[in-house]
Amino acid sequence: MLSRIALKPVRSAIQPIRMTQTSATSNAASAATTESPERDLVNFPRPVRQEYPGKVRMGFIPDEWFQFFYSKTGVTGPYTFGLGLATYLCSKEIYIMEHEFYTGLSIAIMGIYAVKKLGPATAKFLDAEVAKSDAEMNAGRDMAIAEAKARIAAEKIEQDRALGMKMLFDAKRENVALQLEAAYREQLVKVFSETKKRLDYQVEVQNVQRNLEQRHVVDWVLRSVRAAVTPEQEKATLSQCIANIKSLAQQNTVRI
Amino acid sequence: MMANLFSIFDPSSMLTLPLNWLAVFVGLFALPWGFWISTNRAAKFFTLVSDQLHSEFKTLVGVGGAQGHTLIFISLFLFILFNNFFGLAPYVFTASSHLAMTLALAFPLWLAFILYGWLSHTTHMLAHLVPLGTPPVLMPFMVLIETVSNVIRPGTLAVRLAANMIAGHLLLVLLGNQGPSLSSSLLSILLVTQILLLTLESAVAIIQSYVFAVLATLYSSEVV
């Protein structure tokens, strides 16, 4: 659910990205959607911007001219042609080396020196400026992309947090189960103890009853025995006992 | 073969038609092409120079200038710069060394400023004839002097540019003419001297075009 809420602003931010895209970057997309059927892209392809200047030899002669003559004259062909032409023009005095020639020579030396010495530094500086203006033009688009990426990362964090919540719920569930188990066991113990109490009571009641009955019977027996004893029996028993004691006393004195 | 020393400034080509004046358009080849929005290095350099000039001219004109006030002066600067610079190259005609061209640039500008200023803001222009802080005794003379300096402006603008170009080219031609008659060892000294002179002439080309444009801006700012 959280992910659905987070997705909503991302969906609306997609539109600025499309509007500020340059034709260079959205070539495929725009070609697929807004190309006119009458447009002939085979014979008239869309022009592509060159990244670097064309290859040149000696600073200003295009390399294609040398490649063109390679099959007929080999590697040294164009150079031989140039040297030969220059020699011909100079020796026949078709081209006269007057003041303009020496000015041109001086300018050539200056130009070659300047390009060799200051060229790389100037190129680096100008490339940096071009990169700066390109970055300015793409700033809106790049910012929107960065923003979308940040939103995706935040959404991921939210998803991880949601997973963490799940773990929390599991832990809580386990806790509640433990508590229930503890309560159940407590009640079980209570039931046992209550039942035992009642049974013990019954046992005690039986014991007490037996004790009472036993005492009562013993008392009754004793009473009846005492009642049955007549006075003659009592006398006879007593005299017997005295005779026994006398005999015993005689025995004991002998022993000592 | 040179008929005289000044034949390098002759606008007539081999058909005796003044076709050399077509060299005025050689600056068009140096302008960057605006097909792509993302510029290449040369176009970026061009843009940097134009932006720098624009900010400087805007400062010169001050608050009185309207939007786009600097455009004509930047165009003027670039036009004269290309003409001066390409004129240094061998076999290229230096159009800005002719009073015909420089006067044709300076005079209409000056006339436009004078006419607009004197007809629309007469009091303002009259006030400018006497600078701030002049002692009262000198005021009549100051008016005369300022009037003369105002009137002479197209002349100075045109002649300054033309004279600088002519002088530079003349020196180069004089030095170069000694080339065929020198031995190889002296030739190196000649080339070194020519290189130094060409450095100076390149600087002069840039500075003179800048001066022309700045003065035109200042004259326009006076009127506005």
Coordinates of C-alpha atoms in Angstrom, one line a residue, chain A residues 47-50 52-53 95-107 109-110 122-127 129-130 133-134 137, chain B residues 2 8 35-42 44-45 48 88-92 172-173 176-177 179-180 187 190-191 194-195 198-199 202:
Chain A
P47 CA 21.5 14.3 -40.2
V48 CA 23.7 13.2 -37.3
R49 CA 25.9 15.6 -35.5
Q50 CA 29.6 15.0 -35.8
Y52 CA 34.9 15.4 -33.8
P53 CA 36.3 17.3 -36.8
Y95 CA 54.2 31.2 -59.3
I96 CA 56.6 34.0 -58.4
M97 CA 58.0 34.1 -54.8
E98 CA 57.5 37.8 -54.1
H99 CA 56.5 39.6 -50.9
E100 CA 53.2 37.8 -50.5
F101 CA 55.1 34.4 -50.5
Y102 CA 57.3 35.4 -47.6
T103 CA 54.3 36.9 -45.7
G104 CA 52.5 33.6 -46.3
L105 CA 55.6 31.6 -45.1
S106 CA 55.7 33.7 -41.9
I107 CA 52.0 33.2 -41.3
I109 CA 55.2 29.3 -39.3
M110 CA 53.2 31.4 -36.8
T122 CA 42.5 26.0 -26.0
A123 CA 40.7 22.8 -27.1
K124 CA 40.4 21.7 -23.5
F125 CA 39.0 25.1 -22.4
L126 CA 36.5 25.3 -25.2
D127 CA 35.4 21.7 -24.6
E129 CA 32.7 25.5 -22.1
V130 CA 30.7 23.4 -24.5
S133 CA 26.3 24.9 -22.0
D134 CA 25.2 21.3 -22.8
M137 CA 20.4 22.7 -21.6
Chain B
M2 CA 54.1 45.4 -58.5
I8 CA 48.5 45.8 -53.3
F35 CA 22.3 24.0 -37.4
W36 CA 22.9 22.2 -34.1
I37 CA 22.0 23.6 -30.7
S38 CA 25.1 22.0 -29.1
T39 CA 28.0 24.1 -30.5
N40 CA 31.4 23.0 -31.6
R41 CA 34.6 24.6 -30.3
A42 CA 35.0 27.4 -32.8
K44 CA 31.7 28.3 -28.7
F45 CA 34.7 30.7 -29.0
L48 CA 32.2 33.7 -25.8
L88 CA 46.8 39.9 -43.4
A89 CA 46.7 36.6 -45.2
P90 CA 48.6 36.5 -48.5
Y91 CA 46.7 37.4 -51.7
V92 CA 43.6 38.6 -49.8
L172 CA 54.9 43.9 -44.6
V173 CA 55.2 44.5 -48.3
G176 CA 58.7 41.0 -48.1
N177 CA 60.1 42.7 -51.2
G179 CA 63.0 38.5 -49.8
P180 CA 64.0 37.4 -53.3
L187 CA 66.3 35.0 -45.0
L190 CA 63.7 38.4 -42.5
L191 CA 61.3 35.7 -41.5
Q194 CA 58.1 39.4 -40.5
I195 CA 56.8 37.1 -37.8
L198 CA 52.7 40.0 -38.3
T199 CA 52.1 39.5 -34.6
S202 CA 47.2 40.8 -35.8

